[in-house]
Amino acid sequence: MTATSWAITDDVERWVVVVTFVLFFGSVLLLVQELRTRGQRSWLIFASGILAALCVSLAAVRPVIVDSQATLVGPRVTVLVDQSRRMRLPAGDQTRIARADEAVRAIASHFENARLTVLGFSEGPMEPLPTGASSTHGSRSDLSAAIRELAGTPGERPRAVIVVSDGRVSRPLADLEDAALREAVGALGVPVHTVRVTDVTPNDASIRGVRAAGVAVAHQPLAVTVEVGCAGELACGRLPVHIRELRDGVAPAELASGIAEIHDGVGTVELEITLDRAGGRVLEISVAAPNGDAIPENDTRYMTFEVARERIRLLHLAGRPTYDVRALRSWLKSDESVDVVAFFILRDSFGDEPGAPSFELALIHFPVDELFTEHLRSFDAVILQDIDAVRYKLTKYLARLAAYVELGGGLIMVGGPSSFAGGNYAGTPLDSILPVEQPDDDKPSDPKSFVPRYTEAGHAAEVTRPIRDLLGDALPEMAGTNFLGQPRPGSIVLWEHPELTAGGQPMPVLALGEAGDGRTIALSVDATHRLAFSPMAAGVAGRAYGALWDGLLGWLMRDPRYEAARVEVVGECIEGEPDTLLRLTRLPGMRGSLNLSLVPLTPETKEPIIRELAGDTVEPVEIRVPGLQAGGYTAKVRIGEAPPSRHDFACERGGTAWADTRPDVPRLEAISRVTGGLAVNLDGVGQLPLPAATRVSAQREVAPVAPPWVWTLASAVLLGVHWVARRNSGLL
Amino acid sequence: MALAALCPTRAHAFGQEGAFQPRVLQAGSRALEGPRGTAPSRWSWELIRRTSAPARLTVSAVAADSTALLEEPFTMWLGSEAVAPLSEPEIRGLRRYLTLGGVLFIDDSNPEVGVFGSSVRRELERILPDSPIVRLPAQHVLYKSYYLLDRPVGRVEGPPYLEAISSGKTLRVLLSSHDLMGALAQQRGGGWTFSVEPGGREQRELATRLAVNLAMYVLCLDYKDDQVHAEELMRRRGRQRR
């Protein structure tokens, strides 16, 4: 196909053209005005003036003749297929993504003369899709971002866009005004046709959304609003909603429950929960769906709540006042972030004789029952310092204390004559959660002075770094120790005895352990106060004591500063998707091989998923874990000999994408309407209009209409004629 | 019990490392004077008998310029006569001890004359030049750390207050013009070394209670200021006054 046209030469700027034509039309107006005011009707003057001005103008803009040869090709059409995992939901007896594949095939058939590009959109950049092989991923389907990306791509723009979806896209939002919707999806300026993959709303009750009023803070009530949806033909009236916390090795704890009253297919219930432990906590939010629920997978959501800690609340129990008690209390009280509730036994009712009636004494009853039944949950950690379990009636609460630790509490047992076996803790429920065994020995302690020494793990652990930074490997002499047994499996010994042994190995002096969701510390000596007050302590102004206890308490409370590694889930963990990606980052200075142990947060003991990586690479490591089921998980990472770091996370079925299963046909129709497109279902693909063919130029020849000197000469001659005509008419 | 026979080393049985010990400061070339030599042991004995706190009956003397001063956080300085100016090493030793968190109890054995007290105050100005001596308020935790007390007494009734140098909420130096050790001192035969005036036996008991409270304060600091104790102790105070 050949076509001829004219144009202004390419080397003239647009503003020159504008100025030229303004001057031309200005001169015409002036000429007309002059002739009218002088009462002259000389066509010669008028014509010669106009033509002279025109020739001058053409000499300036230099018009050219363009001869072009072109071919017509099929229009470019882009098909955007919704790839979010919502498209795995059912559409009749198929999935929505399978219907989308059908739609793409029908479009390809209908637009066989078009140049069709099929792209998938959900989260992040779009990706090309081979016809009929669509997969799903991502919680969101952002159509606005997809169209913006298309508009920003260099090259030929499509003549039309066809969106294949169920309409429940994340963006553009539902119920937008036409202008806002046009702005959201009209960046290309072409019609956006939509093909809905289903019109059928499934019979489904689901947790549509969970919102918390603010940040979760340990021990503080948090209002959680749960939105429950009920769609299709399902009969919903009052649906029970439960929130439970998943914990390691024990049954989930029910935090709150309520009833959602369903009106017009939706109901909300506000529940107040209190999370006692800081860090990542996994909650299970479930609705009891009525019979006939077609999609039970979205009746339960698993969500990770990051719980902050405002202050650490400690219970400090001491069997007698000593300089060791004094040092610990002084340090705890000096820390503004620690809230201490202390009970020290100042008078032993079995033998002490104060010689005064009770009202002359400043002594109060030790509220052991109240502490261990009513208030225990409110503490982040308990410190037992040289307090006899039998003498002070703790025995019957030790099972409760052990359960408290397994549910995420912290426990430190500090040495003394009435600690460990000397305090009648051997063989009790508390014994089993301590990081060390307690030997069967009539003699609970050794009076011989010694200087503890660091183990290999003690050198590697972040928890001891602050004190090692101050004192190196030096430690003060300790006046005796409780006898401790071997460390329990998984426990870490930081200090050991230079002479005493347990099970053929040096006896632990300071050991860390994990028990269920909680952590425990065993310290067999009662003289760490010498890190605060002694000639050695004076060398570092007494700061070594705070350095030790800051590390111990920090580790107990999972302070990231004292963890060997950081663990995070990259993206989401969704049941049924190929892999969950865990990123492990070592803290600076942490050396040794990396061991990942992943276990589900269930009451039953499950075989952990283990991954081991040799080497000391500083860069973050990503580990793929396939086939995780929905629920809560705890990932424990150990670097070399250092104590393990832990991260709890949730794995969902469908997650946010499956929260609302209703197709949104009106939204697809609105998108088409505001962009001049057509909204159809699968059967209506044949109605979609084919855009006009695109003309592609193959050859283009440009030649001036006349050389500039011709225009200039013509204008000079015409001006001469114009001058003569004026003189003859007396207009000069 | 003669202090000269006491051993200054740190060999303690397990559980005794953190026990209260009323160590006696040797400063200005003066040790504990003879008649009150038994008072520190009596103090420990009363503490053991009346409370659950461990204490060492065998007490020691410690020099102000010795590193042994930093072995434990409590020391008392007794005397009846004017103290000679401390040497520079003694000043530095005491300053380091107090800065690290040690408590120094100063007990004037002859408050009627007061030359010891005034000379010690002079030395305290050299040790802690920027720390003023102030009266301890009657609400201070020292008066409720074990017994509920209204005022301090010792061998003499003395002024109704103790004086102190504090660092924040913690006492660093406590000054008594009551000869507290005089009320606790015993003869070898078992009788009291000094008569207590004007209150006699009752005053000696109150002096003993003050000593117990002082030991408890050293061991527990402001424990009895905790909120969990406040309501009950206020109620008992009211009952005492009625």
PDB file of C-alpha atoms in Angstrom, chain B residues 3-242:
ATOM      1  CA  LEU B   3      39.661  -8.572 116.702  1.00  0.00           C
ATOM      2  CA  ALA B   4      43.374  -9.094 116.517  1.00  0.00           C
ATOM      3  CA  ALA B   5      42.765 -12.815 116.236  1.00  0.00           C
ATOM      4  CA  LEU B   6      40.412 -12.444 113.307  1.00  0.00           C
ATOM      5  CA  CYS B   7      41.397 -13.746 109.949  1.00  0.00           C
ATOM      6  CA  PRO B   8      41.106 -11.348 106.991  1.00  0.00           C
ATOM      7  CA  THR B   9      41.092 -14.013 104.284  1.00  0.00           C
ATOM      8  CA  ARG B  10      38.078 -14.972 102.132  1.00  0.00           C
ATOM      9  CA  ALA B  11      37.749 -18.702 102.854  1.00  0.00           C
ATOM     10  CA  HIS B  12      34.008 -19.158 103.358  1.00  0.00           C
ATOM     11  CA  ALA B  13      31.751 -22.176 103.253  1.00  0.00           C
ATOM     12  CA  PHE B  14      29.170 -22.388 100.470  1.00  0.00           C
ATOM     13  CA  GLY B  15      26.354 -20.057 101.378  1.00  0.00           C
ATOM     14  CA  GLN B  16      28.498 -17.859 103.605  1.00  0.00           C
ATOM     15  CA  GLU B  17      30.013 -15.849 100.781  1.00  0.00           C
ATOM     16  CA  GLY B  18      27.128 -13.422 100.809  1.00  0.00           C
ATOM     17  CA  ALA B  19      26.617 -13.356 104.590  1.00  0.00           C
ATOM     18  CA  PHE B  20      26.511 -10.082 106.474  1.00  0.00           C
ATOM     19  CA  GLN B  21      29.703  -9.176 108.260  1.00  0.00           C
ATOM     20  CA  PRO B  22      30.108  -5.962 110.270  1.00  0.00           C
ATOM     21  CA  ARG B  23      33.726  -5.360 109.332  1.00  0.00           C
ATOM     22  CA  VAL B  24      35.590  -2.698 111.253  1.00  0.00           C
ATOM     23  CA  LEU B  25      37.527  -0.023 109.438  1.00  0.00           C
ATOM     24  CA  GLN B  26      41.093   0.636 110.485  1.00  0.00           C
ATOM     25  CA  ALA B  27      41.635   4.233 109.511  1.00  0.00           C
ATOM     26  CA  GLY B  28      43.728   7.013 110.947  1.00  0.00           C
ATOM     27  CA  SER B  29      45.915   4.366 112.618  1.00  0.00           C
ATOM     28  CA  ARG B  30      43.103   3.317 114.957  1.00  0.00           C
ATOM     29  CA  ALA B  31      41.404  -0.037 115.262  1.00  0.00           C
ATOM     30  CA  LEU B  32      38.263  -0.902 117.199  1.00  0.00           C
ATOM     31  CA  GLU B  33      38.572   0.084 120.789  1.00  0.00           C
ATOM     32  CA  GLY B  34      38.597  -2.670 123.422  1.00  0.00           C
ATOM     33  CA  PRO B  35      35.298  -2.366 125.279  1.00  0.00           C
ATOM     34  CA  ARG B  36      33.293  -2.462 122.053  1.00  0.00           C
ATOM     35  CA  GLY B  37      35.311  -5.282 120.486  1.00  0.00           C
ATOM     36  CA  THR B  38      32.534  -7.787 121.022  1.00  0.00           C
ATOM     37  CA  ALA B  39      29.810  -5.618 119.546  1.00  0.00           C
ATOM     38  CA  PRO B  40      30.201  -6.680 115.882  1.00  0.00           C
ATOM     39  CA  SER B  41      29.882 -10.375 116.789  1.00  0.00           C
ATOM     40  CA  ARG B  42      26.873  -9.623 118.960  1.00  0.00           C
ATOM     41  CA  TRP B  43      25.372  -7.754 116.026  1.00  0.00           C
ATOM     42  CA  SER B  44      25.844 -10.799 113.755  1.00  0.00           C
ATOM     43  CA  TRP B  45      24.486 -13.084 116.456  1.00  0.00           C
ATOM     44  CA  GLU B  46      21.362 -10.999 116.901  1.00  0.00           C
ATOM     45  CA  LEU B  47      20.863 -10.931 113.149  1.00  0.00           C
ATOM     46  CA  ILE B  48      21.095 -14.717 112.911  1.00  0.00           C
ATOM     47  CA  ARG B  49      18.813 -15.215 115.925  1.00  0.00           C
ATOM     48  CA  ARG B  50      16.132 -12.814 114.834  1.00  0.00           C
ATOM     49  CA  THR B  51      16.128 -13.112 111.024  1.00  0.00           C
ATOM     50  CA  SER B  52      16.800 -15.501 108.193  1.00  0.00           C
ATOM     51  CA  ALA B  53      19.815 -13.473 107.092  1.00  0.00           C
ATOM     52  CA  PRO B  54      23.144 -15.248 107.293  1.00  0.00           C
ATOM     53  CA  ALA B  55      25.894 -13.433 109.155  1.00  0.00           C
ATOM     54  CA  ARG B  56      29.437 -14.147 110.171  1.00  0.00           C
ATOM     55  CA  LEU B  57      30.134 -14.288 113.882  1.00  0.00           C
ATOM     56  CA  THR B  58      33.801 -14.070 113.180  1.00  0.00           C
ATOM     57  CA  VAL B  59      34.300 -10.548 112.036  1.00  0.00           C
ATOM     58  CA  SER B  60      37.357  -8.833 110.683  1.00  0.00           C
ATOM     59  CA  ALA B  61      39.073  -5.513 110.580  1.00  0.00           C
ATOM     60  CA  VAL B  62      40.031  -3.960 107.300  1.00  0.00           C
ATOM     61  CA  ALA B  63      42.388  -1.126 106.441  1.00  0.00           C
ATOM     62  CA  ALA B  64      41.097   1.839 104.469  1.00  0.00           C
ATOM     63  CA  ASP B  65      43.970   1.619 102.004  1.00  0.00           C
ATOM     64  CA  SER B  66      43.721  -2.129 101.538  1.00  0.00           C
ATOM     65  CA  THR B  67      42.146  -3.875  98.546  1.00  0.00           C
ATOM     66  CA  ALA B  68      40.439  -6.104 101.126  1.00  0.00           C
ATOM     67  CA  LEU B  69      38.109  -3.170 101.723  1.00  0.00           C
ATOM     68  CA  LEU B  70      36.545  -4.044  98.361  1.00  0.00           C
ATOM     69  CA  GLU B  71      35.810  -7.641  99.348  1.00  0.00           C
ATOM     70  CA  GLU B  72      32.449  -6.808 100.952  1.00  0.00           C
ATOM     71  CA  PRO B  73      30.019  -3.908 100.684  1.00  0.00           C
ATOM     72  CA  PHE B  74      29.694  -3.083 104.404  1.00  0.00           C
ATOM     73  CA  THR B  75      32.186  -1.533 106.820  1.00  0.00           C
ATOM     74  CA  MET B  76      31.793   0.399 110.043  1.00  0.00           C
ATOM     75  CA  TRP B  77      33.992   3.081 111.467  1.00  0.00           C
ATOM     76  CA  LEU B  78      33.891   3.493 115.237  1.00  0.00           C
ATOM     77  CA  GLY B  79      35.731   5.773 117.581  1.00  0.00           C
ATOM     78  CA  SER B  80      35.552   8.038 120.581  1.00  0.00           C
ATOM     79  CA  GLU B  81      38.474  10.328 119.917  1.00  0.00           C
ATOM     80  CA  ALA B  82      39.407  12.682 117.173  1.00  0.00           C
ATOM     81  CA  VAL B  83      40.656  10.957 114.040  1.00  0.00           C
ATOM     82  CA  ALA B  84      43.991  12.020 112.652  1.00  0.00           C
ATOM     83  CA  PRO B  85      43.891  13.195 109.022  1.00  0.00           C
ATOM     84  CA  LEU B  86      43.711  10.214 106.671  1.00  0.00           C
ATOM     85  CA  SER B  87      46.562   9.542 104.311  1.00  0.00           C
ATOM     86  CA  GLU B  88      46.054   9.958 100.578  1.00  0.00           C
ATOM     87  CA  PRO B  89      45.959   6.178  99.969  1.00  0.00           C
ATOM     88  CA  GLU B  90      43.301   5.888 102.682  1.00  0.00           C
ATOM     89  CA  ILE B  91      41.252   8.672 101.108  1.00  0.00           C
ATOM     90  CA  ARG B  92      41.500   7.015  97.697  1.00  0.00           C
ATOM     91  CA  GLY B  93      40.665   3.595  99.122  1.00  0.00           C
ATOM     92  CA  LEU B  94      37.543   4.844 100.885  1.00  0.00           C
ATOM     93  CA  ARG B  95      36.452   6.880  97.894  1.00  0.00           C
ATOM     94  CA  ARG B  96      36.787   3.844  95.619  1.00  0.00           C
ATOM     95  CA  TYR B  97      34.891   1.699  98.135  1.00  0.00           C
ATOM     96  CA  LEU B  98      31.985   4.141  98.361  1.00  0.00           C
ATOM     97  CA  THR B  99      31.889   4.797  94.636  1.00  0.00           C
ATOM     98  CA  LEU B 100      31.659   1.084  93.923  1.00  0.00           C
ATOM     99  CA  GLY B 101      28.569   0.841  96.129  1.00  0.00           C
ATOM    100  CA  GLY B 102      29.906   0.059  99.591  1.00  0.00           C
ATOM    101  CA  VAL B 103      28.111   1.285 102.717  1.00  0.00           C
ATOM    102  CA  LEU B 104      30.083   2.919 105.540  1.00  0.00           C
ATOM    103  CA  PHE B 105      28.460   3.083 108.968  1.00  0.00           C
ATOM    104  CA  ILE B 106      30.067   5.644 111.281  1.00  0.00           C
ATOM    105  CA  ASP B 107      29.229   5.273 114.960  1.00  0.00           C
ATOM    106  CA  ASP B 108      30.430   7.826 117.474  1.00  0.00           C
ATOM    107  CA  SER B 109      31.305   5.933 120.669  1.00  0.00           C
ATOM    108  CA  ASN B 110      31.465   9.135 122.686  1.00  0.00           C
ATOM    109  CA  PRO B 111      28.713  11.337 121.259  1.00  0.00           C
ATOM    110  CA  GLU B 112      28.530  13.333 124.466  1.00  0.00           C
ATOM    111  CA  VAL B 113      31.911  14.867 123.486  1.00  0.00           C
ATOM    112  CA  GLY B 114      31.566  14.515 119.718  1.00  0.00           C
ATOM    113  CA  VAL B 115      35.206  14.976 118.736  1.00  0.00           C
ATOM    114  CA  PHE B 116      35.209  11.709 116.759  1.00  0.00           C
ATOM    115  CA  GLY B 117      32.104  12.728 114.874  1.00  0.00           C
ATOM    116  CA  SER B 118      33.408  16.143 113.951  1.00  0.00           C
ATOM    117  CA  SER B 119      36.809  14.807 112.868  1.00  0.00           C
ATOM    118  CA  VAL B 120      35.147  12.113 110.702  1.00  0.00           C
ATOM    119  CA  ARG B 121      32.972  14.742 109.064  1.00  0.00           C
ATOM    120  CA  ARG B 122      36.111  16.639 108.210  1.00  0.00           C
ATOM    121  CA  GLU B 123      37.573  13.527 106.594  1.00  0.00           C
ATOM    122  CA  LEU B 124      34.323  12.790 104.739  1.00  0.00           C
ATOM    123  CA  GLU B 125      34.606  16.180 103.117  1.00  0.00           C
ATOM    124  CA  ARG B 126      37.963  15.078 101.778  1.00  0.00           C
ATOM    125  CA  ILE B 127      36.676  11.671 100.638  1.00  0.00           C
ATOM    126  CA  LEU B 128      33.432  12.848  99.025  1.00  0.00           C
ATOM    127  CA  PRO B 129      33.844  16.609  98.632  1.00  0.00           C
ATOM    128  CA  ASP B 130      30.678  17.113  96.620  1.00  0.00           C
ATOM    129  CA  SER B 131      28.375  14.989  98.760  1.00  0.00           C
ATOM    130  CA  PRO B 132      26.617  16.768 101.596  1.00  0.00           C
ATOM    131  CA  ILE B 133      25.669  15.114 104.873  1.00  0.00           C
ATOM    132  CA  VAL B 134      21.920  15.310 105.399  1.00  0.00           C
ATOM    133  CA  ARG B 135      19.480  14.123 108.048  1.00  0.00           C
ATOM    134  CA  LEU B 136      17.804  10.851 107.220  1.00  0.00           C
ATOM    135  CA  PRO B 137      14.032  11.390 107.097  1.00  0.00           C
ATOM    136  CA  ALA B 138      11.867   9.429 109.511  1.00  0.00           C
ATOM    137  CA  GLN B 139      10.168   7.746 106.527  1.00  0.00           C
ATOM    138  CA  HIS B 140      13.398   6.248 105.241  1.00  0.00           C
ATOM    139  CA  VAL B 141      13.307   2.538 104.513  1.00  0.00           C
ATOM    140  CA  LEU B 142      16.034   1.999 107.134  1.00  0.00           C
ATOM    141  CA  TYR B 143      13.350   2.425 109.809  1.00  0.00           C
ATOM    142  CA  LYS B 144      11.215  -0.354 108.351  1.00  0.00           C
ATOM    143  CA  SER B 145      13.668  -2.778 106.792  1.00  0.00           C
ATOM    144  CA  TYR B 146      12.781  -5.404 109.449  1.00  0.00           C
ATOM    145  CA  TYR B 147      11.372  -3.709 112.552  1.00  0.00           C
ATOM    146  CA  LEU B 148       9.129  -0.680 112.462  1.00  0.00           C
ATOM    147  CA  LEU B 149      11.135   1.995 114.271  1.00  0.00           C
ATOM    148  CA  ASP B 150      10.324   5.600 115.059  1.00  0.00           C
ATOM    149  CA  ARG B 151      13.795   6.889 115.721  1.00  0.00           C
ATOM    150  CA  PRO B 152      17.363   5.758 116.280  1.00  0.00           C
ATOM    151  CA  VAL B 153      18.795   5.036 119.731  1.00  0.00           C
ATOM    152  CA  GLY B 154      22.005   3.447 120.973  1.00  0.00           C
ATOM    153  CA  ARG B 155      23.816   3.460 124.264  1.00  0.00           C
ATOM    154  CA  VAL B 156      22.582   7.033 124.499  1.00  0.00           C
ATOM    155  CA  GLU B 157      19.287   8.357 123.290  1.00  0.00           C
ATOM    156  CA  GLY B 158      21.057  10.952 121.132  1.00  0.00           C
ATOM    157  CA  PRO B 159      19.380  13.032 118.441  1.00  0.00           C
ATOM    158  CA  PRO B 160      16.142  11.660 116.930  1.00  0.00           C
ATOM    159  CA  TYR B 161      17.743  11.194 113.564  1.00  0.00           C
ATOM    160  CA  LEU B 162      20.616   9.606 111.732  1.00  0.00           C
ATOM    161  CA  GLU B 163      22.619  11.478 109.142  1.00  0.00           C
ATOM    162  CA  ALA B 164      23.670  10.203 105.775  1.00  0.00           C
ATOM    163  CA  ILE B 165      25.364  10.738 102.469  1.00  0.00           C
ATOM    164  CA  SER B 166      23.319   9.224  99.670  1.00  0.00           C
ATOM    165  CA  SER B 167      23.832   8.384  96.053  1.00  0.00           C
ATOM    166  CA  GLY B 168      20.429   8.459  94.452  1.00  0.00           C
ATOM    167  CA  LYS B 169      18.176   6.399  96.681  1.00  0.00           C
ATOM    168  CA  THR B 170      21.068   4.376  98.110  1.00  0.00           C
ATOM    169  CA  LEU B 171      22.870   5.245 101.322  1.00  0.00           C
ATOM    170  CA  ARG B 172      26.620   5.424 101.026  1.00  0.00           C
ATOM    171  CA  VAL B 173      27.536   6.750 104.449  1.00  0.00           C
ATOM    172  CA  LEU B 174      25.426   6.586 107.602  1.00  0.00           C
ATOM    173  CA  LEU B 175      26.396   8.606 110.672  1.00  0.00           C
ATOM    174  CA  SER B 176      25.145   7.785 114.157  1.00  0.00           C
ATOM    175  CA  SER B 177      25.634   9.888 117.268  1.00  0.00           C
ATOM    176  CA  HIS B 178      24.106   7.206 119.480  1.00  0.00           C
ATOM    177  CA  ASP B 179      26.974   4.794 120.215  1.00  0.00           C
ATOM    178  CA  LEU B 180      25.038   1.891 118.739  1.00  0.00           C
ATOM    179  CA  MET B 181      27.942  -0.499 119.247  1.00  0.00           C
ATOM    180  CA  GLY B 182      28.105   0.531 122.888  1.00  0.00           C
ATOM    181  CA  ALA B 183      24.596  -0.830 123.355  1.00  0.00           C
ATOM    182  CA  LEU B 184      25.595  -4.165 121.809  1.00  0.00           C
ATOM    183  CA  ALA B 185      28.985  -4.644 123.494  1.00  0.00           C
ATOM    184  CA  GLN B 186      29.224  -7.483 125.996  1.00  0.00           C
ATOM    185  CA  GLN B 187      31.715  -8.506 128.626  1.00  0.00           C
ATOM    186  CA  ARG B 188      33.444 -11.877 128.397  1.00  0.00           C
ATOM    187  CA  GLY B 189      31.329 -13.124 131.282  1.00  0.00           C
ATOM    188  CA  GLY B 190      28.122 -12.379 129.432  1.00  0.00           C
ATOM    189  CA  GLY B 191      26.928  -9.123 130.984  1.00  0.00           C
ATOM    190  CA  TRP B 192      26.562  -5.893 129.063  1.00  0.00           C
ATOM    191  CA  THR B 193      29.648  -3.731 128.901  1.00  0.00           C
ATOM    192  CA  PHE B 194      27.809  -0.434 129.145  1.00  0.00           C
ATOM    193  CA  SER B 195      24.604   0.637 130.746  1.00  0.00           C
ATOM    194  CA  VAL B 196      22.088   2.167 128.356  1.00  0.00           C
ATOM    195  CA  GLU B 197      20.640   5.500 129.301  1.00  0.00           C
ATOM    196  CA  PRO B 198      18.074   6.796 129.836  1.00  0.00           C
ATOM    197  CA  GLY B 199      15.842   3.967 128.564  1.00  0.00           C
ATOM    198  CA  GLY B 200      17.622   0.976 130.039  1.00  0.00           C
ATOM    199  CA  ARG B 201      16.599  -2.450 128.793  1.00  0.00           C
ATOM    200  CA  GLU B 202      13.906  -1.225 126.439  1.00  0.00           C
ATOM    201  CA  GLN B 203      16.315   1.214 124.829  1.00  0.00           C
ATOM    202  CA  ARG B 204      18.908  -1.542 124.385  1.00  0.00           C
ATOM    203  CA  GLU B 205      16.268  -3.630 122.582  1.00  0.00           C
ATOM    204  CA  LEU B 206      15.452  -0.708 120.310  1.00  0.00           C
ATOM    205  CA  ALA B 207      19.173  -0.223 119.659  1.00  0.00           C
ATOM    206  CA  THR B 208      19.459  -3.897 118.739  1.00  0.00           C
ATOM    207  CA  ARG B 209      16.486  -3.534 116.406  1.00  0.00           C
ATOM    208  CA  LEU B 210      18.166  -0.570 114.740  1.00  0.00           C
ATOM    209  CA  ALA B 211      21.280  -2.678 114.210  1.00  0.00           C
ATOM    210  CA  VAL B 212      19.167  -5.460 112.684  1.00  0.00           C
ATOM    211  CA  ASN B 213      17.426  -2.954 110.443  1.00  0.00           C
ATOM    212  CA  LEU B 214      20.765  -1.549 109.346  1.00  0.00           C
ATOM    213  CA  ALA B 215      22.026  -5.022 108.420  1.00  0.00           C
ATOM    214  CA  MET B 216      18.795  -5.754 106.583  1.00  0.00           C
ATOM    215  CA  TYR B 217      19.110  -2.509 104.674  1.00  0.00           C
ATOM    216  CA  VAL B 218      22.616  -3.443 103.601  1.00  0.00           C
ATOM    217  CA  LEU B 219      21.379  -6.861 102.425  1.00  0.00           C
ATOM    218  CA  CYS B 220      18.047  -5.885 100.836  1.00  0.00           C
ATOM    219  CA  LEU B 221      18.422  -2.169 100.112  1.00  0.00           C
ATOM    220  CA  ASP B 222      14.997  -0.568  99.581  1.00  0.00           C
ATOM    221  CA  TYR B 223      13.081  -3.853  99.433  1.00  0.00           C
ATOM    222  CA  LYS B 224      10.576  -2.660 102.031  1.00  0.00           C
ATOM    223  CA  ASP B 225       9.770   0.352  99.899  1.00  0.00           C
ATOM    224  CA  ASP B 226       8.233  -1.954  97.285  1.00  0.00           C
ATOM    225  CA  GLN B 227       4.578  -1.348  96.601  1.00  0.00           C
ATOM    226  CA  VAL B 228       3.575  -4.832  97.766  1.00  0.00           C
ATOM    227  CA  HIS B 229       4.628  -3.909 101.321  1.00  0.00           C
ATOM    228  CA  ALA B 230       3.390  -0.337 101.440  1.00  0.00           C
ATOM    229  CA  GLU B 231      -0.253  -0.758 102.422  1.00  0.00           C
ATOM    230  CA  GLU B 232       0.353  -3.290 105.188  1.00  0.00           C
ATOM    231  CA  LEU B 233       3.230  -1.337 106.703  1.00  0.00           C
ATOM    232  CA  MET B 234       1.213   1.875 106.696  1.00  0.00           C
ATOM    233  CA  ARG B 235      -1.571   0.078 108.567  1.00  0.00           C
ATOM    234  CA  ARG B 236       0.857  -1.211 111.183  1.00  0.00           C
ATOM    235  CA  ARG B 237       2.427   2.195 111.652  1.00  0.00           C
ATOM    236  CA  GLY B 238      -1.008   3.569 112.374  1.00  0.00           C
ATOM    237  CA  ARG B 239      -1.640   0.850 114.931  1.00  0.00           C
ATOM    238  CA  GLN B 240       1.697   1.520 116.657  1.00  0.00           C
ATOM    239  CA  ARG B 241       0.929   5.213 117.015  1.00  0.00           C
ATOM    240  CA  ARG B 242      -2.493   4.550 118.485  1.00  0.00           C
TER     241      ARG B 242
END
